[in-house]
CSV table of C-alpha atoms in Angstrom, one decimal:
chain,number,residue,atom,x,y,z
A,1294,UNK,CA,-68.9,-3.7,33.2
A,1295,UNK,CA,-71.8,-6.0,32.5
A,1296,UNK,CA,-75.3,-4.6,32.2
A,1297,UNK,CA,-78.1,-6.6,33.6
A,1298,UNK,CA,-81.2,-7.1,31.5
A,1299,UNK,CA,-83.0,-4.4,33.6
A,1300,UNK,CA,-80.2,-2.0,32.9
A,1301,UNK,CA,-80.4,-2.8,29.2
A,1302,UNK,CA,-83.9,-1.3,29.0
A,1303,UNK,CA,-82.4,2.1,30.0
A,1304,UNK,CA,-79.2,1.9,28.0
A,1305,UNK,CA,-79.0,4.1,25.0
A,1306,UNK,CA,-78.8,2.7,21.5
A,1307,UNK,CA,-75.1,3.4,21.2
A,1308,UNK,CA,-74.4,1.3,24.3
A,1309,UNK,CA,-76.7,-1.4,23.0
A,1310,UNK,CA,-74.8,-1.5,19.7
A,1311,UNK,CA,-71.6,-1.9,21.6
A,1312,UNK,CA,-73.0,-4.8,23.6
A,1313,UNK,CA,-74.4,-6.4,20.5
A,1314,UNK,CA,-70.9,-6.1,19.0
A,1315,UNK,CA,-69.6,-7.9,22.1
A,1316,UNK,CA,-72.0,-10.8,21.4
A,1317,UNK,CA,-74.7,-10.0,24.0
A,1318,UNK,CA,-77.8,-11.6,22.8
A,1319,UNK,CA,-79.9,-9.9,25.4
A,1320,UNK,CA,-78.8,-6.6,24.0
A,1321,UNK,CA,-80.0,-7.7,20.6
A,1322,UNK,CA,-83.3,-8.6,22.2
A,1323,UNK,CA,-83.6,-5.1,23.6
A,1324,UNK,CA,-82.7,-3.7,20.1
A,1325,UNK,CA,-85.5,-5.9,18.7
A,1326,UNK,CA,-87.9,-4.7,21.4
A,1327,UNK,CA,-87.3,-1.1,20.6
A,1328,UNK,CA,-87.1,-1.1,16.8
A,1329,UNK,CA,-88.9,-4.2,15.5
A,1330,UNK,CA,-92.2,-2.3,15.3
A,1331,UNK,CA,-91.0,0.4,12.9
A,1332,UNK,CA,-88.9,-2.2,11.0
A,1333,UNK,CA,-91.9,-4.4,10.5
A,1334,UNK,CA,-94.2,-1.5,9.8
A,1335,UNK,CA,-91.9,-0.2,7.0
A,1336,UNK,CA,-91.5,-3.6,5.5
A,1337,UNK,CA,-95.2,-4.1,5.5
A,1338,UNK,CA,-95.9,-0.7,4.0
A,1339,UNK,CA,-93.4,-1.3,1.2
A,1340,UNK,CA,-94.2,-5.0,0.5
A,1341,UNK,CA,-97.9,-4.9,1.3
A,1342,UNK,CA,-97.5,-8.5,2.4
A,1343,UNK,CA,-97.2,-9.7,6.0
A,1344,UNK,CA,-95.3,-12.9,5.1
A,1345,UNK,CA,-92.7,-10.9,3.2
A,1346,UNK,CA,-92.6,-8.2,5.9
A,1347,UNK,CA,-91.9,-10.9,8.5
A,1348,UNK,CA,-89.1,-12.3,6.4
A,1349,UNK,CA,-87.6,-8.9,5.9
A,1350,UNK,CA,-87.8,-8.2,9.6
A,1351,UNK,CA,-86.1,-11.4,10.5
A,1352,UNK,CA,-83.4,-10.8,8.0
A,1353,UNK,CA,-82.7,-7.3,9.3
A,1354,UNK,CA,-82.0,-8.4,12.9
A,1355,UNK,CA,-80.2,-11.7,12.0
A,1356,UNK,CA,-78.0,-9.7,9.7
A,1357,UNK,CA,-77.3,-7.1,12.3
A,1358,UNK,CA,-76.3,-9.8,14.7
A,1359,UNK,CA,-73.9,-11.3,12.3
A,1360,UNK,CA,-72.5,-8.0,11.1
A,1361,UNK,CA,-72.8,-5.6,14.1
A,1362,UNK,CA,-69.7,-3.7,12.8
A,1363,UNK,CA,-71.7,-2.6,9.8
A,1364,UNK,CA,-73.4,-0.1,12.0
A,1365,UNK,CA,-71.3,3.0,12.8
A,1366,UNK,CA,-73.0,5.1,15.6
A,1367,UNK,CA,-71.2,8.2,14.3
A,1368,UNK,CA,-73.1,8.0,11.0
A,1369,UNK,CA,-76.6,8.1,12.5
A,1370,UNK,CA,-79.1,6.5,14.8
A,1371,UNK,CA,-79.4,2.8,15.0
A,1372,UNK,CA,-83.1,3.0,13.9
A,1373,UNK,CA,-82.1,4.7,10.7
A,1374,UNK,CA,-79.6,2.0,10.0
A,1375,UNK,CA,-82.1,-0.8,10.6
A,1376,UNK,CA,-84.8,0.9,8.7
A,1377,UNK,CA,-82.5,1.5,5.7
A,1378,UNK,CA,-81.8,-2.2,5.6
A,1379,UNK,CA,-85.5,-3.1,6.0
A,1380,UNK,CA,-86.3,-0.7,3.1
A,1381,UNK,CA,-83.6,-2.0,0.8
A,1382,UNK,CA,-84.7,-5.6,1.3
A,1383,UNK,CA,-88.3,-4.8,0.9
A,1384,UNK,CA,-87.6,-3.0,-2.3
A,1385,UNK,CA,-85.5,-6.0,-3.5
A,1386,UNK,CA,-88.4,-8.3,-2.9
A,1387,UNK,CA,-91.1,-6.2,-4.5
A,1388,UNK,CA,-88.9,-5.5,-7.6
A,1389,UNK,CA,-88.3,-9.3,-7.9
A,1390,UNK,CA,-92.1,-9.7,-7.6
A,1391,UNK,CA,-92.8,-6.9,-10.0
A,1392,UNK,CA,-90.6,-8.5,-12.7
A,1393,UNK,CA,-93.0,-11.5,-12.6
A,1394,UNK,CA,-96.1,-9.4,-13.0
A,1395,UNK,CA,-98.0,-9.3,-16.2
A,1396,UNK,CA,-98.1,-6.1,-18.2
A,1397,UNK,CA,-101.8,-5.8,-17.4
A,1398,UNK,CA,-101.1,-5.8,-13.7
A,1399,UNK,CA,-98.4,-3.2,-14.2
A,1400,UNK,CA,-100.7,-1.0,-16.1
A,1401,UNK,CA,-103.3,-1.1,-13.3
A,1402,UNK,CA,-100.6,-0.1,-10.9
A,1403,UNK,CA,-99.5,2.6,-13.3
A,1404,UNK,CA,-103.0,4.0,-13.7
A,1405,UNK,CA,-103.4,4.3,-10.0
A,1406,UNK,CA,-100.1,5.9,-9.3
A,1407,UNK,CA,-101.5,9.3,-8.7
A,1408,UNK,CA,-104.1,8.0,-6.2
A,1409,UNK,CA,-103.6,6.2,-2.9
A,1410,UNK,CA,-102.6,7.6,0.4
A,1411,UNK,CA,-100.7,10.9,0.4
A,1412,UNK,CA,-97.3,11.1,1.9
A,1413,UNK,CA,-98.8,12.9,4.9
A,1414,UNK,CA,-101.2,10.0,5.4
A,1415,UNK,CA,-98.4,7.5,5.1
A,1416,UNK,CA,-96.6,9.0,8.1
A,1417,UNK,CA,-99.8,9.8,10.0
A,1418,UNK,CA,-99.3,7.2,12.8
A,1419,UNK,CA,-95.8,8.2,13.9
A,1420,UNK,CA,-94.9,9.9,17.2
A,1421,UNK,CA,-93.2,12.8,15.5
A,1422,UNK,CA,-96.0,13.1,13.0
A,1423,UNK,CA,-96.7,16.7,13.9
A,1424,UNK,CA,-93.1,17.7,13.1
A,1425,UNK,CA,-93.0,15.6,9.9
A,1426,UNK,CA,-96.3,16.9,8.7
A,1427,UNK,CA,-95.2,20.5,9.3
A,1428,UNK,CA,-92.0,19.8,7.4
A,1429,UNK,CA,-93.9,18.1,4.6
A,1430,UNK,CA,-95.8,21.3,4.1
A,1431,UNK,CA,-92.7,23.1,3.0
A,1432,UNK,CA,-92.3,20.7,0.0
A,1433,UNK,CA,-93.8,21.3,-3.4
A,1434,UNK,CA,-96.5,18.7,-4.2
A,1435,UNK,CA,-94.3,17.3,-6.9
A,1436,UNK,CA,-91.5,16.7,-4.4
A,1437,UNK,CA,-93.9,14.9,-2.0
A,1438,UNK,CA,-95.2,12.7,-4.8
A,1439,UNK,CA,-91.8,11.7,-6.0
A,1440,UNK,CA,-90.6,10.8,-2.4
A,1441,UNK,CA,-93.9,8.9,-1.7
A,1442,UNK,CA,-93.6,6.8,-4.9
A,1443,UNK,CA,-89.9,6.1,-4.4
A,1444,UNK,CA,-89.9,5.4,-0.7
A,1445,UNK,CA,-93.3,3.8,0.0
A,1446,UNK,CA,-93.9,2.5,-3.5
A,1447,UNK,CA,-90.5,1.0,-3.9
A,1448,UNK,CA,-90.2,2.5,-7.4
A,1449,UNK,CA,-86.9,3.6,-8.9
A,1450,UNK,CA,-86.7,7.3,-9.9
A,1451,UNK,CA,-87.0,6.2,-13.5
A,1452,UNK,CA,-90.2,4.4,-12.8
A,1453,UNK,CA,-91.4,7.4,-10.8
A,1454,UNK,CA,-90.7,9.6,-13.8
A,1455,UNK,CA,-92.8,7.4,-16.0
A,1456,UNK,CA,-95.6,7.3,-13.4
A,1457,UNK,CA,-95.6,11.1,-13.0
A,1458,UNK,CA,-94.9,11.7,-16.7
A,1459,UNK,CA,-91.9,13.9,-15.7
A,1460,UNK,CA,-88.3,13.9,-16.9
A,1461,UNK,CA,-86.0,11.5,-15.1
A,1462,UNK,CA,-83.6,14.2,-14.1
A,1463,UNK,CA,-86.4,16.3,-12.7
A,1464,UNK,CA,-87.6,13.5,-10.5
A,1465,UNK,CA,-84.1,12.8,-9.3
A,1466,UNK,CA,-83.7,16.4,-8.4
A,1467,UNK,CA,-87.2,16.5,-6.7
A,1468,UNK,CA,-86.3,13.6,-4.5
A,1469,UNK,CA,-83.0,15.1,-3.5
A,1470,UNK,CA,-84.3,18.6,-2.9
A,1471,UNK,CA,-87.3,17.3,-1.0
A,1472,UNK,CA,-85.2,15.2,1.3
A,1473,UNK,CA,-82.8,18.1,1.9
A,1474,UNK,CA,-85.7,20.5,2.7
A,1475,UNK,CA,-87.2,17.9,5.1
A,1476,UNK,CA,-83.9,17.5,6.8
A,1477,UNK,CA,-83.5,21.2,7.3
A,1478,UNK,CA,-87.0,21.6,8.5
A,1479,UNK,CA,-86.9,18.7,10.9
A,1480,UNK,CA,-83.7,19.8,12.4
A,1481,UNK,CA,-85.2,23.3,12.9
A,1482,UNK,CA,-88.3,21.7,14.5
A,1483,UNK,CA,-86.1,19.5,16.8
A,1484,UNK,CA,-87.5,16.2,15.5
B,744,UNK,CA,-70.9,5.1,-18.7
B,745,UNK,CA,-69.3,5.0,-15.2
B,746,UNK,CA,-66.0,6.3,-16.4
B,747,UNK,CA,-67.6,9.5,-17.6
B,748,UNK,CA,-69.8,10.1,-14.6
B,749,UNK,CA,-68.7,13.3,-12.8
B,750,UNK,CA,-68.9,14.1,-9.1
B,751,UNK,CA,-71.9,16.3,-9.7
B,752,UNK,CA,-73.7,13.5,-11.5
B,753,UNK,CA,-73.1,11.2,-8.5
B,754,UNK,CA,-74.3,13.9,-6.1
B,755,UNK,CA,-77.5,14.2,-8.1
B,756,UNK,CA,-78.2,10.5,-7.4
B,757,UNK,CA,-77.8,10.7,-3.6
B,758,UNK,CA,-81.4,11.3,-2.7
B,759,UNK,CA,-82.7,8.5,-5.0
B,760,UNK,CA,-79.9,6.3,-3.7
B,761,UNK,CA,-80.9,6.8,0.0
B,762,UNK,CA,-84.5,5.7,-1.0
B,763,UNK,CA,-83.2,2.6,-2.8
B,764,UNK,CA,-84.6,4.2,-6.0
B,765,UNK,CA,-81.5,3.9,-8.3
B,766,UNK,CA,-80.7,0.9,-10.5
B,767,UNK,CA,-77.9,-1.5,-9.8
B,768,UNK,CA,-75.4,0.2,-12.1
B,769,UNK,CA,-76.0,3.6,-10.4
B,770,UNK,CA,-75.8,2.0,-7.0
B,771,UNK,CA,-72.4,0.6,-7.7
B,772,UNK,CA,-71.3,4.0,-8.9
B,773,UNK,CA,-72.5,5.7,-5.7
B,774,UNK,CA,-71.1,3.0,-3.4
B,775,UNK,CA,-67.8,3.3,-5.2
B,776,UNK,CA,-67.8,7.0,-4.7
B,777,UNK,CA,-69.0,7.2,-1.0
B,778,UNK,CA,-65.8,5.9,0.6
B,779,UNK,CA,-63.8,8.6,-1.1
B,780,UNK,CA,-66.1,11.6,-0.4
B,781,UNK,CA,-67.0,12.6,3.1
B,782,UNK,CA,-69.5,15.3,1.9
B,783,UNK,CA,-71.5,12.8,-0.1
B,784,UNK,CA,-71.4,10.3,2.8
B,785,UNK,CA,-72.8,12.9,5.1
B,786,UNK,CA,-75.5,13.8,2.7
B,787,UNK,CA,-76.6,10.2,2.4
B,788,UNK,CA,-76.5,9.7,6.2
B,789,UNK,CA,-78.8,12.8,6.5
B,790,UNK,CA,-81.2,11.5,3.9
B,791,UNK,CA,-81.4,8.1,5.7
B,792,UNK,CA,-82.3,9.9,9.0
B,793,UNK,CA,-85.0,11.8,7.2
B,794,UNK,CA,-86.3,8.6,5.6
B,795,UNK,CA,-86.4,6.9,9.0
B,796,UNK,CA,-88.5,9.7,10.3
B,797,UNK,CA,-90.9,9.3,7.4
B,798,UNK,CA,-91.0,5.6,8.1
B,799,UNK,CA,-91.5,6.0,11.8
B,800,UNK,CA,-95.0,4.5,12.1
B,801,UNK,CA,-95.2,1.6,14.5
B,802,UNK,CA,-96.8,-1.7,13.6
B,803,UNK,CA,-96.5,-4.4,16.3
B,804,UNK,CA,-94.3,-7.2,15.0
B,805,UNK,CA,-95.9,-10.7,15.2
B,806,UNK,CA,-95.5,-12.1,18.7
B,807,UNK,CA,-93.3,-15.0,17.6
B,808,UNK,CA,-91.0,-13.0,15.4
B,809,UNK,CA,-88.3,-12.7,18.1
B,810,UNK,CA,-88.3,-16.4,18.7
B,811,UNK,CA,-87.8,-16.9,14.9
B,812,UNK,CA,-85.0,-14.4,14.8
B,813,UNK,CA,-83.4,-16.1,17.9
B,814,UNK,CA,-83.6,-19.5,16.3
B,815,UNK,CA,-81.4,-18.3,13.4
B,816,UNK,CA,-78.8,-16.6,15.5
B,817,UNK,CA,-76.8,-19.7,16.1
B,818,UNK,CA,-76.8,-20.9,12.5
B,819,UNK,CA,-73.6,-20.5,10.7
B,820,UNK,CA,-73.7,-19.0,7.2
B,821,UNK,CA,-73.3,-22.4,5.6
B,822,UNK,CA,-76.1,-23.9,7.6
B,823,UNK,CA,-78.4,-20.9,7.2
B,824,UNK,CA,-81.5,-21.7,5.2
B,825,UNK,CA,-81.7,-20.2,1.8
B,826,UNK,CA,-83.5,-16.9,1.8
B,827,UNK,CA,-87.0,-16.8,0.5
B,828,UNK,CA,-85.9,-14.5,-2.3
B,829,UNK,CA,-82.4,-13.8,-3.5
B,830,UNK,CA,-81.3,-10.3,-2.6
B,831,UNK,CA,-79.7,-9.2,-5.8
B,832,UNK,CA,-78.4,-5.7,-5.3
B,833,UNK,CA,-75.4,-6.6,-7.4
B,834,UNK,CA,-76.7,-8.4,-10.4
B,835,UNK,CA,-74.1,-9.7,-12.7
B,836,UNK,CA,-73.9,-11.6,-15.9
B,837,UNK,CA,-71.6,-14.3,-14.7
B,838,UNK,CA,-69.4,-15.2,-11.8
B,839,UNK,CA,-65.7,-16.1,-11.8
B,840,UNK,CA,-64.8,-16.5,-8.2
B,841,UNK,CA,-61.1,-17.3,-7.9
B,842,UNK,CA,-60.5,-19.7,-5.1
B,843,UNK,CA,-57.1,-21.2,-4.4
B,844,UNK,CA,-57.9,-24.1,-6.6
B,845,UNK,CA,-59.1,-21.9,-9.4
B,846,UNK,CA,-55.9,-19.8,-9.5
B,847,UNK,CA,-54.3,-22.3,-11.9
B,848,UNK,CA,-57.1,-21.9,-14.3
B,849,UNK,CA,-56.9,-18.2,-14.2
B,850,UNK,CA,-53.2,-18.2,-14.8
B,851,UNK,CA,-53.6,-20.7,-17.5
B,852,UNK,CA,-56.0,-18.4,-19.2
B,853,UNK,CA,-53.6,-15.5,-18.8
B,854,UNK,CA,-50.8,-17.6,-20.2
B,855,UNK,CA,-53.1,-18.6,-23.1
B,856,UNK,CA,-53.9,-15.0,-23.8
B,857,UNK,CA,-50.3,-14.0,-23.6
B,858,UNK,CA,-49.5,-16.8,-26.0
B,859,UNK,CA,-52.1,-15.5,-28.4
B,860,UNK,CA,-50.6,-12.0,-28.3
B,861,UNK,CA,-47.2,-13.5,-29.1
B,862,UNK,CA,-48.6,-15.1,-32.2
B,863,UNK,CA,-50.0,-11.9,-33.6
B,864,UNK,CA,-47.4,-9.4,-32.5
B,865,UNK,CA,-44.1,-10.5,-33.8
B,866,UNK,CA,-42.3,-7.4,-32.5
B,867,UNK,CA,-43.2,-8.2,-29.0
B,868,UNK,CA,-42.3,-11.9,-29.3
B,869,UNK,CA,-39.1,-11.8,-27.3
B,870,UNK,CA,-40.5,-9.9,-24.4
B,871,UNK,CA,-43.7,-11.8,-24.4
B,872,UNK,CA,-41.9,-15.1,-24.4
B,873,UNK,CA,-39.8,-14.0,-21.5
B,874,UNK,CA,-43.0,-12.9,-19.6
B,875,UNK,CA,-44.6,-16.2,-20.5
B,876,UNK,CA,-41.7,-18.1,-19.2
B,877,UNK,CA,-41.7,-16.2,-15.9
B,878,UNK,CA,-45.5,-16.4,-15.6
B,879,UNK,CA,-45.4,-20.2,-16.1
B,880,UNK,CA,-42.6,-20.5,-13.6
B,881,UNK,CA,-44.6,-18.5,-11.1
B,882,UNK,CA,-47.6,-20.7,-11.8
B,883,UNK,CA,-45.6,-23.8,-11.3
B,884,UNK,CA,-44.2,-22.7,-8.0
B,885,UNK,CA,-47.2,-20.9,-6.7
B,886,UNK,CA,-44.9,-17.9,-6.1
B,887,UNK,CA,-47.4,-15.1,-6.5
B,888,UNK,CA,-44.9,-12.5,-5.1
B,889,UNK,CA,-42.7,-13.4,-8.1
B,890,UNK,CA,-45.7,-13.2,-10.3
B,891,UNK,CA,-46.5,-9.7,-8.9
B,892,UNK,CA,-42.9,-8.6,-9.7
B,893,UNK,CA,-43.1,-10.0,-13.2
B,894,UNK,CA,-46.4,-8.3,-13.9
B,895,UNK,CA,-45.5,-5.0,-12.3
B,896,UNK,CA,-42.2,-4.9,-14.3
B,897,UNK,CA,-44.0,-5.2,-17.5
B,898,UNK,CA,-43.9,-1.9,-19.4
B,899,UNK,CA,-47.3,-2.5,-20.8
B,900,UNK,CA,-48.9,-3.0,-17.4
B,901,UNK,CA,-51.1,-0.3,-15.8
B,902,UNK,CA,-51.5,0.4,-12.1
B,903,UNK,CA,-54.9,1.0,-10.4
B,904,UNK,CA,-55.3,2.4,-6.9
B,905,UNK,CA,-58.6,1.4,-5.3
B,906,UNK,CA,-59.3,3.9,-2.5
B,907,UNK,CA,-61.7,3.7,0.4
B,908,UNK,CA,-62.5,5.4,3.7
B,909,UNK,CA,-59.8,6.4,6.2
B,910,UNK,CA,-57.0,6.2,3.7
B,911,UNK,CA,-57.6,2.7,2.5
B,912,UNK,CA,-55.6,2.0,-0.6
B,913,UNK,CA,-55.3,-1.3,-2.6
B,914,UNK,CA,-52.9,-1.2,-5.5
B,915,UNK,CA,-53.5,-3.5,-8.4
B,916,UNK,CA,-51.3,-3.9,-11.5
B,917,UNK,CA,-52.8,-5.3,-14.7
B,918,UNK,CA,-51.5,-6.5,-18.1
B,919,UNK,CA,-53.3,-5.4,-21.2
B,920,UNK,CA,-54.8,-8.8,-21.5
B,921,UNK,CA,-56.7,-8.3,-18.2
B,922,UNK,CA,-54.4,-10.4,-16.0
B,923,UNK,CA,-54.1,-8.6,-12.7
B,924,UNK,CA,-52.6,-9.0,-9.3
B,925,UNK,CA,-52.9,-7.3,-6.0
B,926,UNK,CA,-49.6,-5.6,-5.3
B,927,UNK,CA,-50.3,-4.1,-1.9
B,928,UNK,CA,-53.2,-3.5,0.4
B,929,UNK,CA,-53.9,-1.5,3.5
B,930,UNK,CA,-57.1,-3.4,4.2
B,931,UNK,CA,-57.5,-4.5,7.8
B,932,UNK,CA,-57.2,-8.3,8.3
B,933,UNK,CA,-60.6,-10.0,8.8
B,934,UNK,CA,-61.7,-12.8,11.0
B,935,UNK,CA,-61.4,-16.2,9.4
B,936,UNK,CA,-65.1,-16.5,8.6
B,937,UNK,CA,-64.9,-13.4,6.4
B,938,UNK,CA,-63.1,-12.6,3.1
B,939,UNK,CA,-62.5,-9.6,0.8
B,940,UNK,CA,-64.0,-10.1,-2.6
B,941,UNK,CA,-63.1,-8.2,-5.8
B,942,UNK,CA,-65.7,-7.2,-8.4
B,943,UNK,CA,-65.3,-6.0,-11.9
B,944,UNK,CA,-67.8,-3.6,-13.4
B,945,UNK,CA,-68.2,-4.5,-17.1
B,946,UNK,CA,-70.9,-3.0,-19.3
B,947,UNK,CA,-72.9,-2.1,-16.3
B,948,UNK,CA,-72.8,-5.6,-14.9
B,949,UNK,CA,-71.0,-6.4,-11.6
B,950,UNK,CA,-69.0,-9.6,-11.9
B,951,UNK,CA,-67.1,-11.4,-9.2
B,952,UNK,CA,-63.4,-11.2,-10.1
B,953,UNK,CA,-62.2,-13.3,-7.2
B,954,UNK,CA,-61.7,-13.8,-3.5
B,955,UNK,CA,-58.9,-11.8,-1.9
B,956,UNK,CA,-58.9,-13.6,1.4
B,957,UNK,CA,-58.8,-12.3,4.9
B,958,UNK,CA,-55.6,-10.3,4.5
B,959,UNK,CA,-55.0,-9.7,0.8
B,960,UNK,CA,-51.5,-10.4,-0.4
B,961,UNK,CA,-50.5,-11.0,-4.0
B,962,UNK,CA,-53.7,-12.4,-5.3
B,963,UNK,CA,-54.1,-12.9,-9.1
B,964,UNK,CA,-57.3,-12.5,-11.1
B,965,UNK,CA,-58.4,-12.0,-14.6
B,966,UNK,CA,-61.0,-9.6,-16.2
B,967,UNK,CA,-61.9,-8.5,-19.7
B,968,UNK,CA,-60.0,-5.2,-19.9
B,969,UNK,CA,-61.9,-3.9,-23.0
B,970,UNK,CA,-65.1,-3.8,-21.0
B,971,UNK,CA,-63.7,-2.7,-17.6
B,972,UNK,CA,-65.6,0.3,-16.1
B,973,UNK,CA,-64.4,-0.1,-12.5
B,974,UNK,CA,-63.1,-2.4,-9.8
B,975,UNK,CA,-64.7,-2.6,-6.3
B,976,UNK,CA,-63.8,-4.6,-3.2
B,977,UNK,CA,-66.4,-5.7,-0.6
B,978,UNK,CA,-66.2,-7.6,2.6
B,979,UNK,CA,-68.2,-10.9,2.5
B,980,UNK,CA,-68.6,-14.1,4.4
B,981,UNK,CA,-65.9,-16.8,3.8
B,982,UNK,CA,-66.3,-18.5,0.5
B,983,UNK,CA,-67.6,-15.3,-1.1
B,984,UNK,CA,-71.0,-14.6,-2.6
B,985,UNK,CA,-72.3,-14.7,-6.1
B,986,UNK,CA,-74.2,-11.4,-5.6
B,987,UNK,CA,-73.2,-8.8,-3.0
B,988,UNK,CA,-75.3,-6.3,-1.1
B,989,UNK,CA,-72.3,-5.0,0.9
B,990,UNK,CA,-70.9,-1.5,0.5
B,991,UNK,CA,-67.6,-1.0,-1.2
B,992,UNK,CA,-64.6,-0.9,1.1
B,993,UNK,CA,-62.4,0.3,-1.8
B,994,UNK,CA,-63.1,1.2,-5.4
B,995,UNK,CA,-61.4,2.4,-8.6
B,996,UNK,CA,-62.9,4.0,-11.7
B,997,UNK,CA,-61.1,5.1,-14.8
B,998,UNK,CA,-60.4,8.8,-15.2
B,999,UNK,CA,-63.1,10.5,-17.4
């Protein structure tokens, strides 16, 4: 069965993924229409650079087109898959950029690690913000800080440990326990 | 050291891994582990869903972004413009991709190393000479099935089973000098524009150990055995890549 472009707008992501796998460019266009906003937003949030965010976003969709089989619908939503690629590429870019920074610049970043928007503020704009904010309330402040610096700051857990002056193992545990708590809470809240 | 990393150590990294907050060495360890552990795979999948919810803010993409994406869809990999920044998830110290043309060089190296062993170990001289003769004969004829038999019959050879999801197993046999060959593989055949690529983990670096082709048969390679912390296979575009960001389809790590 061939879906018309009109029908594509009502197809679920699993069906769109199947059609992208079959080489339907209009299905990819629909995937782009649905998910390019969050992909671009995340890339922009992590890289803090519109040009880099645009490059990351292009790469995510071109790569998905070339490797549609890399997405397994049984392992999670298409948006999670695309966002994880966007995040990975954004982190690659800023780490490459960071390696070129001077020590003074790094020191400035380090000295401001404790400031900046909170994790709650970072997620303020989203549709399910209420659920996520409620879930975030269940985390210890140290867990929220570790996740914020790692996810939106693009820092490795070792860098986060230095920034927060905490043991590496502790930070690693905080990130994992925080994500697990969030997962449980968000499932309970139906997000 | 990867060889000494326990399952619980890998589990402790899963949160940081899902947020791209591990270093390359740890990433390779986790990606080598995931195909073999459904519980850890599920945990990473759950973390990625949570991360996506955290990221869920919308920012309208630039109006012309789709047209820029679309313009790149028809480009083949070879014609694709170089990326603005190299994506270097798998950093490595050096690359030794083994194409068909480079196989002779690899085997010549193996023969040379075997010859060196012969010079220093008199007691192994007869057996080593015999192996050398057969390796040279295999090299001359391009008969890698024969080479595989020769290597696997060597009493000093060790066997490694690279495992992956859904029962994937790739069996490799390796001589003490690091000459290895794929004995058997349950990897699914790929399209002609794809290839399997073998990576050696050495001192924390991920080094290309050769291309295995679309349907790995008896493919020879060489690694430095004294520094080998693991072997990983990924799926890549034809011709291989110097640096991979693909997940492992099969992996082997030494017993702790």
